[in-house]
Amino acid sequence: VQKSGVAPTDDCFTLVTSGARDSDQDGPSLVGDPDLGFAALRNFGNILMSHVNLKVRTKVKISNVIVVDSPGMIDCPATQTSASSSTVTGQTLSSVGQTYDRGYNFMAVTRWFATQSDLILLFFDPDKPGTTGETLECLTRALQGMDHKVMIIFNKCDQFLKMHDFARAYGSLCWNLSKVIPRKDLPPIFTMCTPVSGLRKGLGDEALKDLHNTREEVMEKVRNALEMRVDNMISKLDDSTRVLQMYAWVCTNVRNKVKEMWWKVHLNSAAVFAGVAGVSLALYLGKEEIVSRGLLG
């Protein structure tokens, strides 16, 4: 269904699901279909819509589940001297340098997908064990507050020919993760491999067996995604209820404060009016007395 390699093999968010027949659907038609629930992706711009597609495959064995394969994360030079202008972003690129990006807010899109997801598998490969800056930024920004959904996968461990190479890469991954995860203890890291022909056995048969067992454990989590959907919906409902309760409390307090200030203003106005009326009455009575005395005199 999807190609795999050492370097990123595509630049799209690819949605994979099962169906009665094989079919492909591009981004605009996917976002425009109200039954699929991806209309909110329009808010991220037209460039994103050209980097989203749906694949329906009969050979996908898991039904009622949509798997989202995100673009491969890779670092590139931050700036490059250029005197050209950008028609995509509408900004002029000065001669000082230009910033490379994907043409859309990648972190915001990733967080939107993560919010809708019930299980998040974050893959690391042996050649880049947590050293990609975009991956670490994704952990700190896009996946912040979603630790209960995230499973960290150290994939393709069969590529190691010696155990000390595996230990070095695993230690590098743990070191890099410790820099962005603000906790003493690291989350569990699932070491596994992809079952393909010509699987290397540099780590030994016993280690490969352990990698396959871990893979089955991860697959079981994916199969139970529907059950996790119910738990996540209950959690989301609880969070929404708490937010609504907070808004109601704020609105009630604001209303009481406004009501209290309204009465104070009107009471002060009434007191001022009464004082002015009293002064006017006193002046009027005094004037009447003066006039009456003048007439009598």
Tab-separated table of C-alpha atoms in Angstrom:
chain	number	residue	atom	x	y	z
A	1	VAL	CA	0.000	0.000	0.000
A	2	GLN	CA	2.754	2.421	1.030
A	3	LYS	CA	6.410	2.412	0.061
A	4	SER	CA	9.056	2.315	2.761
A	5	GLY	CA	12.693	3.323	2.592
A	6	VAL	CA	15.592	4.967	4.369
A	7	ALA	CA	14.673	8.391	2.994
A	8	PRO	CA	11.116	9.834	2.953
A	9	THR	CA	9.187	8.271	0.068
A	10	ASP	CA	6.364	10.823	-0.291
A	11	ASP	CA	5.300	14.297	0.805
A	12	CYS	CA	1.584	13.683	1.430
A	13	PHE	CA	-0.764	12.819	4.239
A	14	THR	CA	-1.995	9.464	2.948
A	15	LEU	CA	-5.180	7.985	4.410
A	16	VAL	CA	-5.454	4.202	4.050
A	17	THR	CA	-8.576	2.170	4.766
A	18	SER	CA	-10.255	-1.050	3.713
A	19	GLY	CA	-13.010	-1.334	1.131
A	20	ALA	CA	-14.813	-3.585	-1.315
A	21	ARG	CA	-12.626	-2.433	-4.227
A	22	ASP	CA	-9.380	-0.560	-4.718
A	23	SER	CA	-9.727	3.164	-5.351
A	24	ASP	CA	-7.827	6.422	-4.919
A	25	GLN	CA	-9.203	9.820	-4.023
A	26	ASP	CA	-7.317	13.107	-4.236
A	27	GLY	CA	-7.331	15.891	-1.669
A	28	PRO	CA	-10.023	18.240	-3.053
A	29	SER	CA	-12.550	15.430	-3.496
A	30	LEU	CA	-11.650	13.996	-0.076
A	31	VAL	CA	-12.111	17.323	1.681
A	32	GLY	CA	-15.249	18.102	-0.324
A	33	ASP	CA	-17.005	14.876	0.713
A	34	PRO	CA	-19.137	15.775	3.775
A	35	ASP	CA	-19.539	12.113	4.785
A	36	LEU	CA	-15.819	11.598	5.410
A	37	GLY	CA	-15.425	14.401	7.966
A	38	PHE	CA	-12.283	16.083	6.632
A	39	ALA	CA	-13.832	19.417	5.610
A	40	ALA	CA	-11.888	21.214	8.356
A	41	LEU	CA	-8.689	20.704	6.352
A	42	ARG	CA	-9.817	23.564	4.088
A	43	ASN	CA	-8.767	25.955	6.843
A	44	PHE	CA	-5.101	25.075	6.234
A	45	GLY	CA	-5.045	26.269	2.623
A	46	ASN	CA	-5.106	24.905	-0.905
A	47	ILE	CA	-1.505	23.687	-0.824
A	48	LEU	CA	-2.366	21.161	1.869
A	49	MET	CA	-5.342	19.873	-0.135
A	50	SER	CA	-2.962	18.915	-2.935
A	51	HIS	CA	-0.872	16.969	-0.399
A	52	VAL	CA	-3.656	14.792	0.991
A	53	ASN	CA	-5.049	11.621	-0.600
A	54	LEU	CA	-7.131	8.589	0.283
A	55	LYS	CA	-6.332	4.981	-0.638
A	56	VAL	CA	-8.993	2.305	-0.336
A	57	ARG	CA	-7.515	-1.207	-0.569
A	58	THR	CA	-9.145	-4.607	-0.388
A	59	LYS	CA	-6.011	-6.204	1.084
A	60	VAL	CA	-6.146	-4.043	4.219
A	61	LYS	CA	-7.352	-6.491	6.856
A	62	ILE	CA	-8.456	-3.987	9.516
A	63	SER	CA	-11.976	-2.705	8.867
A	64	ASN	CA	-13.607	0.496	10.138
A	65	VAL	CA	-10.185	2.040	10.766
A	66	ILE	CA	-8.423	4.801	8.833
A	67	VAL	CA	-4.636	4.812	9.011
A	68	VAL	CA	-3.015	8.209	8.349
A	69	ASP	CA	0.555	8.087	7.055
A	70	SER	CA	2.182	11.492	7.513
A	71	PRO	CA	4.997	12.834	5.304
A	72	GLY	CA	8.502	11.825	6.245
A	73	MET	CA	10.233	14.299	8.525
A	74	ILE	CA	13.561	15.588	7.339
A	75	ASP	CA	15.745	18.580	8.131
A	76	CYS	CA	16.960	20.984	5.476
A	77	PRO	CA	19.105	24.140	5.515
A	78	ALA	CA	17.274	26.890	7.366
A	79	THR	CA	18.038	29.627	4.889
A	80	GLN	CA	19.409	30.130	1.428
A	81	THR	CA	20.518	33.367	-0.186
A	82	SER	CA	18.000	34.376	-2.793
A	83	ALA	CA	16.686	37.557	-4.384
A	84	SER	CA	13.513	36.031	-5.784
A	85	SER	CA	9.949	36.598	-4.668
A	86	SER	CA	7.461	34.028	-3.390
A	87	THR	CA	4.089	33.861	-5.117
A	88	VAL	CA	2.916	31.010	-2.883
A	89	THR	CA	3.114	32.809	0.442
A	90	GLY	CA	2.784	36.315	-0.945
A	91	GLN	CA	5.970	37.408	0.782
A	92	THR	CA	9.064	38.912	-0.804
A	93	LEU	CA	12.207	36.930	-0.107
A	94	SER	CA	15.014	39.389	0.539
A	95	SER	CA	18.606	38.859	-0.424
A	96	VAL	CA	19.385	37.979	3.173
A	97	GLY	CA	17.760	34.558	2.843
A	98	GLN	CA	14.567	32.558	2.574
A	99	THR	CA	13.049	30.017	4.940
A	100	TYR	CA	12.163	26.550	3.682
A	101	ASP	CA	8.794	25.115	4.661
A	102	ARG	CA	6.089	22.844	3.254
A	103	GLY	CA	3.787	25.613	2.045
A	104	TYR	CA	1.329	25.026	4.901
A	105	ASN	CA	1.419	24.906	8.693
A	106	PHE	CA	2.704	21.363	9.099
A	107	MET	CA	2.601	21.345	12.903
A	108	ALA	CA	-0.976	22.640	12.997
A	109	VAL	CA	-2.102	20.007	10.470
A	110	THR	CA	-0.308	17.276	12.403
A	111	ARG	CA	-1.992	18.377	15.622
A	112	TRP	CA	-5.404	18.379	13.911
A	113	PHE	CA	-4.907	14.797	12.755
A	114	ALA	CA	-3.554	13.836	16.189
A	115	THR	CA	-6.620	15.320	17.876
A	116	GLN	CA	-8.920	13.269	15.658
A	117	SER	CA	-6.872	10.091	16.082
A	118	ASP	CA	-7.296	7.410	18.709
A	119	LEU	CA	-3.779	5.983	18.478
A	120	ILE	CA	-0.566	7.706	17.353
A	121	LEU	CA	2.458	5.679	16.264
A	122	LEU	CA	5.611	7.794	16.138
A	123	PHE	CA	8.273	5.949	14.136
A	124	PHE	CA	12.027	6.402	14.423
A	125	ASP	CA	14.482	4.748	12.040
A	126	PRO	CA	18.014	3.557	12.919
A	127	ASP	CA	19.688	6.123	10.658
A	128	LYS	CA	17.907	9.062	12.385
A	129	PRO	CA	17.283	8.054	16.017
A	130	GLY	CA	15.517	11.201	17.164
A	131	THR	CA	18.003	13.570	15.568
A	132	THR	CA	15.578	15.207	13.134
A	133	GLY	CA	14.616	18.631	14.440
A	134	GLU	CA	11.174	18.496	12.853
A	135	THR	CA	10.408	15.256	14.693
A	136	LEU	CA	11.408	16.704	18.047
A	137	GLU	CA	9.380	19.841	17.325
A	138	CYS	CA	6.413	17.624	16.512
A	139	LEU	CA	6.733	15.977	19.935
A	140	THR	CA	6.878	19.286	21.785
A	141	ARG	CA	4.211	21.169	19.796
A	142	ALA	CA	1.889	19.019	17.708
A	143	LEU	CA	1.623	16.100	20.156
A	144	GLN	CA	1.705	18.088	23.381
A	145	GLY	CA	-0.821	16.793	25.910
A	146	MET	CA	-1.504	13.581	23.948
A	147	ASP	CA	0.865	11.235	25.755
A	148	HIS	CA	-1.923	8.721	26.367
A	149	LYS	CA	-2.282	8.220	22.603
A	150	VAL	CA	1.370	8.144	21.548
A	151	MET	CA	3.390	4.970	21.073
A	152	ILE	CA	7.072	5.493	20.230
A	153	ILE	CA	8.320	2.913	17.728
A	154	PHE	CA	11.974	2.214	17.024
A	155	ASN	CA	11.521	0.501	13.675
A	156	LYS	CA	13.755	-1.481	11.284
A	157	CYS	CA	15.930	-2.796	14.097
A	158	ASP	CA	16.798	-5.803	11.941
A	159	GLN	CA	19.135	-3.524	9.965
A	160	PHE	CA	21.688	-3.628	12.766
A	161	LEU	CA	24.465	-6.131	12.168
A	162	LYS	CA	25.908	-5.941	15.679
A	163	MET	CA	24.347	-5.599	19.103
A	164	HIS	CA	26.527	-2.671	20.142
A	165	ASP	CA	25.303	-0.718	17.063
A	166	PHE	CA	21.744	-1.271	18.221
A	167	ALA	CA	22.659	-0.222	21.780
A	168	ARG	CA	24.330	2.937	20.505
A	169	ALA	CA	21.346	3.943	18.352
A	170	TYR	CA	18.851	3.085	21.098
A	171	GLY	CA	20.830	5.147	23.607
A	172	SER	CA	20.979	8.056	21.144
A	173	LEU	CA	17.203	7.911	20.732
A	174	CYS	CA	16.653	7.929	24.497
A	175	TRP	CA	19.086	10.836	24.893
A	176	ASN	CA	17.376	12.936	22.232
A	177	LEU	CA	13.910	12.196	23.601
A	178	SER	CA	15.005	13.162	27.103
A	179	LYS	CA	15.795	16.654	25.799
A	180	VAL	CA	12.212	17.314	24.703
A	181	ILE	CA	10.159	15.214	27.147
A	182	PRO	CA	10.029	17.157	30.452
A	183	ARG	CA	9.855	14.100	32.695
A	184	LYS	CA	12.338	11.970	34.584
A	185	ASP	CA	11.063	8.729	33.109
A	186	LEU	CA	10.825	8.146	29.362
A	187	PRO	CA	7.756	6.544	27.785
A	188	PRO	CA	8.164	2.945	26.612
A	189	ILE	CA	9.943	2.525	23.285
A	190	PHE	CA	8.741	-0.391	21.168
A	191	THR	CA	11.587	-1.942	19.181
A	192	MET	CA	10.359	-3.853	16.147
A	193	CYS	CA	11.008	-4.644	12.507
A	194	THR	CA	8.969	-4.903	9.327
A	195	PRO	CA	8.568	-8.499	8.099
A	196	VAL	CA	10.027	-8.488	4.600
A	197	SER	CA	11.889	-11.014	2.525
A	198	GLY	CA	15.606	-11.134	3.128
A	199	LEU	CA	15.343	-10.102	6.787
A	200	ARG	CA	18.770	-9.574	8.337
A	201	LYS	CA	19.742	-11.662	11.322
A	202	GLY	CA	22.670	-9.680	12.628
A	203	LEU	CA	21.129	-9.437	16.100
A	204	GLY	CA	20.450	-13.160	16.274
A	205	ASP	CA	17.342	-15.308	16.040
A	206	GLU	CA	16.316	-14.690	19.643
A	207	ALA	CA	16.444	-10.916	19.189
A	208	LEU	CA	14.445	-11.118	15.942
A	209	LYS	CA	11.824	-13.189	17.718
A	210	ASP	CA	11.540	-10.473	20.358
A	211	LEU	CA	11.193	-7.826	17.643
A	212	HIS	CA	8.345	-9.771	16.029
A	213	ASN	CA	6.615	-10.219	19.399
A	214	THR	CA	6.796	-6.461	19.970
A	215	ARG	CA	5.368	-5.896	16.506
A	216	GLU	CA	2.405	-8.139	17.354
A	217	GLU	CA	1.877	-6.144	20.531
A	218	VAL	CA	1.729	-2.916	18.519
A	219	MET	CA	-0.589	-4.511	15.955
A	220	GLU	CA	-2.908	-5.587	18.732
A	221	LYS	CA	-3.108	-1.978	19.876
A	222	VAL	CA	-4.062	-0.959	16.334
A	223	ARG	CA	-6.736	-3.653	16.163
A	224	ASN	CA	-8.219	-2.339	19.419
A	225	ALA	CA	-8.419	1.213	18.076
A	226	LEU	CA	-12.223	1.018	17.958
A	227	GLU	CA	-12.358	0.344	21.693
A	228	MET	CA	-9.959	3.205	22.291
A	229	ARG	CA	-12.302	5.395	20.224
A	230	VAL	CA	-15.014	5.005	22.848
A	231	ASP	CA	-12.596	5.843	25.679
A	232	ASN	CA	-11.296	8.903	23.817
A	233	MET	CA	-14.820	10.134	23.095
A	234	ILE	CA	-15.706	9.842	26.787
A	235	SER	CA	-12.503	11.688	27.722
A	236	LYS	CA	-13.210	14.391	25.148
A	237	LEU	CA	-16.784	14.747	26.430
A	238	ASP	CA	-15.476	15.062	29.989
A	239	ASP	CA	-12.966	17.742	28.933
A	240	SER	CA	-15.636	19.644	26.999
A	241	THR	CA	-17.962	19.483	30.001
A	242	ARG	CA	-15.271	20.882	32.272
A	243	VAL	CA	-14.544	23.703	29.812
A	244	LEU	CA	-18.262	24.466	29.547
A	245	GLN	CA	-18.514	24.490	33.347
A	246	MET	CA	-15.617	26.951	33.532
A	247	TYR	CA	-17.249	29.225	30.929
A	248	ALA	CA	-20.544	29.066	32.827
A	249	TRP	CA	-18.774	29.987	36.077
A	250	VAL	CA	-17.012	32.922	34.392
A	251	CYS	CA	-20.248	34.149	32.790
A	252	THR	CA	-22.117	33.892	36.103
A	253	ASN	CA	-19.461	35.873	37.938
A	254	VAL	CA	-19.342	38.508	35.205
A	255	ARG	CA	-23.126	38.844	35.287
A	256	ASN	CA	-23.108	39.243	39.088
A	257	LYS	CA	-20.323	41.834	38.894
A	258	VAL	CA	-22.158	43.778	36.174
A	259	LYS	CA	-25.381	43.622	38.159
A	260	GLU	CA	-23.597	44.857	41.278
A	261	MET	CA	-21.949	47.699	39.355
A	262	TRP	CA	-25.316	48.574	37.742
A	263	TRP	CA	-26.959	48.995	41.139
A	264	LYS	CA	-24.026	51.038	42.450
A	265	VAL	CA	-24.124	53.374	39.459
A	266	HIS	CA	-27.871	53.852	39.688
A	267	LEU	CA	-27.807	54.348	43.448
A	268	ASN	CA	-25.058	56.934	43.068
A	269	SER	CA	-27.027	58.601	40.289
A	270	ALA	CA	-30.139	58.616	42.477
A	271	ALA	CA	-28.179	60.099	45.374
A	272	VAL	CA	-26.733	62.802	43.129
A	273	PHE	CA	-30.163	63.522	41.695
A	274	ALA	CA	-31.655	63.740	45.183
A	275	GLY	CA	-28.887	66.090	46.273
A	276	VAL	CA	-29.380	68.333	43.242
A	277	ALA	CA	-33.143	68.296	43.790
A	278	GLY	CA	-32.648	69.228	47.466
A	279	VAL	CA	-30.362	72.120	46.573
A	280	SER	CA	-32.793	73.331	43.920
A	281	LEU	CA	-35.683	73.129	46.354
A	282	ALA	CA	-33.722	75.023	48.993
A	283	LEU	CA	-32.832	77.716	46.493
A	284	TYR	CA	-36.427	77.938	45.369
A	285	LEU	CA	-37.749	78.231	48.926
A	286	GLY	CA	-35.105	80.781	49.731
A	287	LYS	CA	-36.068	82.822	46.716
A	288	GLU	CA	-39.751	82.691	47.673
A	289	GLU	CA	-38.902	83.879	51.176
A	290	ILE	CA	-36.873	86.787	49.837
A	291	VAL	CA	-39.668	87.800	47.503
A	292	SER	CA	-42.278	87.585	50.212
A	293	ARG	CA	-40.194	89.720	52.555
A	294	GLY	CA	-39.701	92.295	49.825
A	295	LEU	CA	-43.428	92.547	49.208
A	296	LEU	CA	-44.177	92.880	52.894
A	297	GLY	CA	-41.559	95.526	53.348
